[in-house]
PDB file of C-alpha atoms in Angstrom:
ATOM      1  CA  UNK A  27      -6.495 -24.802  29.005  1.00 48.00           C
ATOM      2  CA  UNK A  28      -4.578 -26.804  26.699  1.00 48.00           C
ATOM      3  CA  UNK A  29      -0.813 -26.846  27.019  1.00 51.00           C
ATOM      4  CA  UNK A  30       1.379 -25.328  23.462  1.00 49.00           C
ATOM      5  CA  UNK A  31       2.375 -28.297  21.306  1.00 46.00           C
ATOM      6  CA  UNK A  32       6.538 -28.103  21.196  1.00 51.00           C
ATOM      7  CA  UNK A  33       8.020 -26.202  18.769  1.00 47.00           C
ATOM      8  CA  UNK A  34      10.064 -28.594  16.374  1.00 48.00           C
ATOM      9  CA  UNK A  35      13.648 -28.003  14.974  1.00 49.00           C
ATOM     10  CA  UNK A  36      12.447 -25.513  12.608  1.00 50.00           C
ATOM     11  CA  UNK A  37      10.676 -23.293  15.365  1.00 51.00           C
ATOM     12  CA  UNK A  38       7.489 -24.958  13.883  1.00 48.00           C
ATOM     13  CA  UNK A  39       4.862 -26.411  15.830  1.00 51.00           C
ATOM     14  CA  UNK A  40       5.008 -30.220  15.141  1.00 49.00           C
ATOM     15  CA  UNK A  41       3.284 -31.735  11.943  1.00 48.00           C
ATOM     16  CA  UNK A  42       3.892 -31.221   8.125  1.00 48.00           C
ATOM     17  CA  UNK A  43       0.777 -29.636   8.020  1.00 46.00           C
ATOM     18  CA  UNK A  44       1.206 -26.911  10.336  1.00 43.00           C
ATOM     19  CA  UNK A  45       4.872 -26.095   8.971  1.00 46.00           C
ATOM     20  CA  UNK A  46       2.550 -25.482   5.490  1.00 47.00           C
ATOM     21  CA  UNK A  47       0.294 -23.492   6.933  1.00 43.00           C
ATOM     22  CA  UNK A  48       3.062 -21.454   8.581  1.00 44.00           C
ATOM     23  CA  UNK A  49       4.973 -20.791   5.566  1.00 53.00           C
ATOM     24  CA  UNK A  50       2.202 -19.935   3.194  1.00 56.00           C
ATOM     25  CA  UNK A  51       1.772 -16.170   2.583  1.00 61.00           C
ATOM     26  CA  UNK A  52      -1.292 -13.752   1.888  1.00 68.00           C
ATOM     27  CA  UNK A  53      -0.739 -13.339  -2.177  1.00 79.00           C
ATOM     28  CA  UNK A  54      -2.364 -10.108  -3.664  1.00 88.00           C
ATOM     29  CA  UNK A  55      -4.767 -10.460  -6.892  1.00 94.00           C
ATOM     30  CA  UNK A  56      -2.629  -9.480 -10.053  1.00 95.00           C
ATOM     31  CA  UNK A  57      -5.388  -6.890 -10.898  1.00 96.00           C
ATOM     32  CA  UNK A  58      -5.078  -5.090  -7.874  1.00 96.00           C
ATOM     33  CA  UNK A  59      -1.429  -5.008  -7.247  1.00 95.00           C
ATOM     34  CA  UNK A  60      -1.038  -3.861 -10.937  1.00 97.00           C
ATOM     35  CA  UNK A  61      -3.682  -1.193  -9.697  1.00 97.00           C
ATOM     36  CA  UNK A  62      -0.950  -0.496  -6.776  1.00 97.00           C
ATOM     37  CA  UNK A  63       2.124   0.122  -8.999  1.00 97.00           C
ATOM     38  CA  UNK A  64       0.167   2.233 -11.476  1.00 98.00           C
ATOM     39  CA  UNK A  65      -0.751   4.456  -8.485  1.00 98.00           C
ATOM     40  CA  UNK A  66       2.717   4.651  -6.916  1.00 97.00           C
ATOM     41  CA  UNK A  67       4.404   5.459 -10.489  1.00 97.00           C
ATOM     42  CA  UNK A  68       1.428   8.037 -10.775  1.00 97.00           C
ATOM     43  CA  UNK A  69       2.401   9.608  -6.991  1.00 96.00           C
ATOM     44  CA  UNK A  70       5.906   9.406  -7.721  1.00 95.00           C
ATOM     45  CA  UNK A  71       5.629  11.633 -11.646  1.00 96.00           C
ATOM     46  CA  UNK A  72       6.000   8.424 -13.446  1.00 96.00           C
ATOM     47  CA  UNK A  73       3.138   7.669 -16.348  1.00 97.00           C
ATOM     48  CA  UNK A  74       2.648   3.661 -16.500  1.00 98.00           C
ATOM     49  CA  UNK A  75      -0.003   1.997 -19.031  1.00 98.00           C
ATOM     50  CA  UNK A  76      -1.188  -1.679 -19.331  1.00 98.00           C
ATOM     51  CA  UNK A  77      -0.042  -3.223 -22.283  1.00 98.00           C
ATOM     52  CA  UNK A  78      -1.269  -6.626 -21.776  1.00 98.00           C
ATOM     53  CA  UNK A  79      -4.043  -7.514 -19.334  1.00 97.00           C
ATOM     54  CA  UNK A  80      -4.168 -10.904 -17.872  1.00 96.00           C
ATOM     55  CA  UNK A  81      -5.456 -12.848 -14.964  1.00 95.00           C
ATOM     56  CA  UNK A  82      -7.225 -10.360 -12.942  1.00 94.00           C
ATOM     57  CA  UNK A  83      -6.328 -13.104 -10.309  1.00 93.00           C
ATOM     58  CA  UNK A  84      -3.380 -15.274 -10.495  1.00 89.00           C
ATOM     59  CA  UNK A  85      -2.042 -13.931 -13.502  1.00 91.00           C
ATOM     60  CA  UNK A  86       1.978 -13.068 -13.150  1.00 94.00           C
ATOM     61  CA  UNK A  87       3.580  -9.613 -14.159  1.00 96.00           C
ATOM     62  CA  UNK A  88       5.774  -8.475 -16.560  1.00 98.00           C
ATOM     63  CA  UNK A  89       7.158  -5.251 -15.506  1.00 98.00           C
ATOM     64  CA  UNK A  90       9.061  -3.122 -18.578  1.00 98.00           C
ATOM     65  CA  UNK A  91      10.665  -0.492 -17.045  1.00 98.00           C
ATOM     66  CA  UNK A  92      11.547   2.338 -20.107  1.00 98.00           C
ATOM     67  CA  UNK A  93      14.836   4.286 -19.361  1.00 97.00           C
ATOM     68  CA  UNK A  94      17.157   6.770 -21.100  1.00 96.00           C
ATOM     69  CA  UNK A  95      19.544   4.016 -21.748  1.00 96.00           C
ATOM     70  CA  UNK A  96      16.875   1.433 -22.921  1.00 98.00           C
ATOM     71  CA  UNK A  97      14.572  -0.814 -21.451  1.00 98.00           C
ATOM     72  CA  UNK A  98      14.958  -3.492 -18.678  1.00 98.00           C
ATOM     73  CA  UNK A  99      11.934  -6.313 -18.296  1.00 98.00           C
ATOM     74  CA  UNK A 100      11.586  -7.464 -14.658  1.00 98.00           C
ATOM     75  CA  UNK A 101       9.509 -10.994 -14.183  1.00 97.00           C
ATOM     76  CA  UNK A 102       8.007 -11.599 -11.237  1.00 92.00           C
ATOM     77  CA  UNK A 103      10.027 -14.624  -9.775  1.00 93.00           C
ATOM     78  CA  UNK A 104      10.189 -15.843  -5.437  1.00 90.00           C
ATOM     79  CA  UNK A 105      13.736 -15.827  -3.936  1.00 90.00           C
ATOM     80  CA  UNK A 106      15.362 -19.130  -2.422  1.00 90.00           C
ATOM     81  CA  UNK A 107      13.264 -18.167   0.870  1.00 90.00           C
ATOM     82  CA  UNK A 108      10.083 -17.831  -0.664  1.00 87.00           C
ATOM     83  CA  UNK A 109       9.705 -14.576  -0.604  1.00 87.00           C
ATOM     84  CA  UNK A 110       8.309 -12.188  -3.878  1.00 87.00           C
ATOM     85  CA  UNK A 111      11.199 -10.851  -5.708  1.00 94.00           C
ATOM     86  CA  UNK A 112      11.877  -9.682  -9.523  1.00 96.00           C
ATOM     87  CA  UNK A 113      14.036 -11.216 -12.062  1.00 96.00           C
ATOM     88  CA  UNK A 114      15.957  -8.848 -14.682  1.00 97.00           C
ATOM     89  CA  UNK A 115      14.663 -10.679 -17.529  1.00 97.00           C
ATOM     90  CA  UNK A 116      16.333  -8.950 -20.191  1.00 97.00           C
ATOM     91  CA  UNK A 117      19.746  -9.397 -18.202  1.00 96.00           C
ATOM     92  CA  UNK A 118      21.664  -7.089 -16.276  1.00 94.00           C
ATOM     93  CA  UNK A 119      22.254  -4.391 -18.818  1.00 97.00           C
ATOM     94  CA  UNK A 120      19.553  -2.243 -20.851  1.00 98.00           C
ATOM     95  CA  UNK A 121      18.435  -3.503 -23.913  1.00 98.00           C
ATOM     96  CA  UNK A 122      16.262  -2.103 -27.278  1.00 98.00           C
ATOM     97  CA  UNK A 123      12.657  -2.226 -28.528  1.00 98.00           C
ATOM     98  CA  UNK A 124      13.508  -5.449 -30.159  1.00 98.00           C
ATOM     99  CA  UNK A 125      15.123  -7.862 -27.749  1.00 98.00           C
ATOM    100  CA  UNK A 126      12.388  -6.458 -24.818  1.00 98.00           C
ATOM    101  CA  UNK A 127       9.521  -7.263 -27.158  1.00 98.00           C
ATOM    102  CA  UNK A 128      10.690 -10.590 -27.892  1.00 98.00           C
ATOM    103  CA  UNK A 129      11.386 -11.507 -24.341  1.00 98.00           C
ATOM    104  CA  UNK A 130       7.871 -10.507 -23.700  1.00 98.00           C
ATOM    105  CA  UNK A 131       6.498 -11.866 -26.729  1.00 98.00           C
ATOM    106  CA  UNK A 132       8.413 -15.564 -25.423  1.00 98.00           C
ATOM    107  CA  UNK A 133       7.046 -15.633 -21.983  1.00 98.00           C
ATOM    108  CA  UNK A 134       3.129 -14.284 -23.110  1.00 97.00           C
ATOM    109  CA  UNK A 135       3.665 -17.559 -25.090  1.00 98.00           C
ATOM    110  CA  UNK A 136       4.134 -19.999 -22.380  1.00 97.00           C
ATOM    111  CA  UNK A 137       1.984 -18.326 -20.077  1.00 96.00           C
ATOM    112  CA  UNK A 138      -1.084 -16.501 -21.701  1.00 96.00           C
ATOM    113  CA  UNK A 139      -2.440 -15.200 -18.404  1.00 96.00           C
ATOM    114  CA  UNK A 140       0.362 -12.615 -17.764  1.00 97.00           C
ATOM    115  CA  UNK A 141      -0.046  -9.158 -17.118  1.00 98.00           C
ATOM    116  CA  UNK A 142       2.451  -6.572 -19.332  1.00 98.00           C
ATOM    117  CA  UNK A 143       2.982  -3.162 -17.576  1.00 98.00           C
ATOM    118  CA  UNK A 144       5.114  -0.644 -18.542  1.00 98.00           C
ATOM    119  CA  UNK A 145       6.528   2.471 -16.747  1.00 98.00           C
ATOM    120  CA  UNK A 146       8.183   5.165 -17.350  1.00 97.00           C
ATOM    121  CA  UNK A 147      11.837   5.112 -15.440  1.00 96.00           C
ATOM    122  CA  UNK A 148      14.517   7.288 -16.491  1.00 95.00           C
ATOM    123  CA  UNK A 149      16.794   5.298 -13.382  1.00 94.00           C
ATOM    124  CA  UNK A 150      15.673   1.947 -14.499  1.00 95.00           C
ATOM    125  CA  UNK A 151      14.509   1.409 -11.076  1.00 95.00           C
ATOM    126  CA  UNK A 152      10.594   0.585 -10.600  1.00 96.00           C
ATOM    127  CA  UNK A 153       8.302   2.685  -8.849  1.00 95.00           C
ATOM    128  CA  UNK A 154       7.328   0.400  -5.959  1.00 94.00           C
ATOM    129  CA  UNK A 155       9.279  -1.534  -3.423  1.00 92.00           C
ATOM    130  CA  UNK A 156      10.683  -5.170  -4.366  1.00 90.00           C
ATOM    131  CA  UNK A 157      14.020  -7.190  -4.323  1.00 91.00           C
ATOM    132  CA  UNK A 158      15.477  -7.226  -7.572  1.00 92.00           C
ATOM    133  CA  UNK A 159      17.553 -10.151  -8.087  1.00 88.00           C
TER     134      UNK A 159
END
């Protein structure tokens, strides 16, 4: 039987190209995770709608989240570690109709193969799990 290779000083075995392997993570398709978050909103009393479809799958999400102080947009974004994580697009306080709209309207510009969902969220918080940053 063949002996473990030593683990270098990243706890990786040795070689560039098993550290990549090692750090690259199972993605979900767009489609279905957008699929997901309309069923958790749904579970949770929350109506959500597709406003925009894009990649079914590699397209990136825009989430607008609709509250009783305004609206927040969250962007789908990684942390410093890699990891999946949302952006508060918008910034950190609510904003109107007009200033979400045009934030969407900007990034559906430079990349035509996001998805748009909205949800209804009285809180302002989303109805599935994720870091917000």
């Amino acid at each position: 039987m063949a002996e473990a290779a030593p683990l270098g000083k990243r706890g990786l075995a040795g070689g560039a190209r098993v550290r990549a392997y090692a750090l690259m993570e199972a993605r979900v398709k767009a489609g279905i995770w957008v699929s997901m978050a309309l069923r958790l909103a749904d579970i949770g009393g929350r109506s959500g709608a597709v406003l925009r479809k894009g990649d079914p799958d590699s397209g990136g999400i825009l989430c607008i989240l609709r509250g009783r102080a305004g609206l927040v947009v969250l962007s789908q974004v990684r942390d410093a570690e890699g990891r999946p994580a949302w952006l508060r697009g918008t910034g950190p306080a609510p904003v109107d109709d007009a200033a979400a709209d045009a934030y969407v309207a900007r990034q559906v510009k430079r990349d035509p193969d996001l998805w748009v969902v909205e949800f209804e969220a009285p809180d302002l918080q989303p109805p599935f799990e994720g870091t917000l940053l």
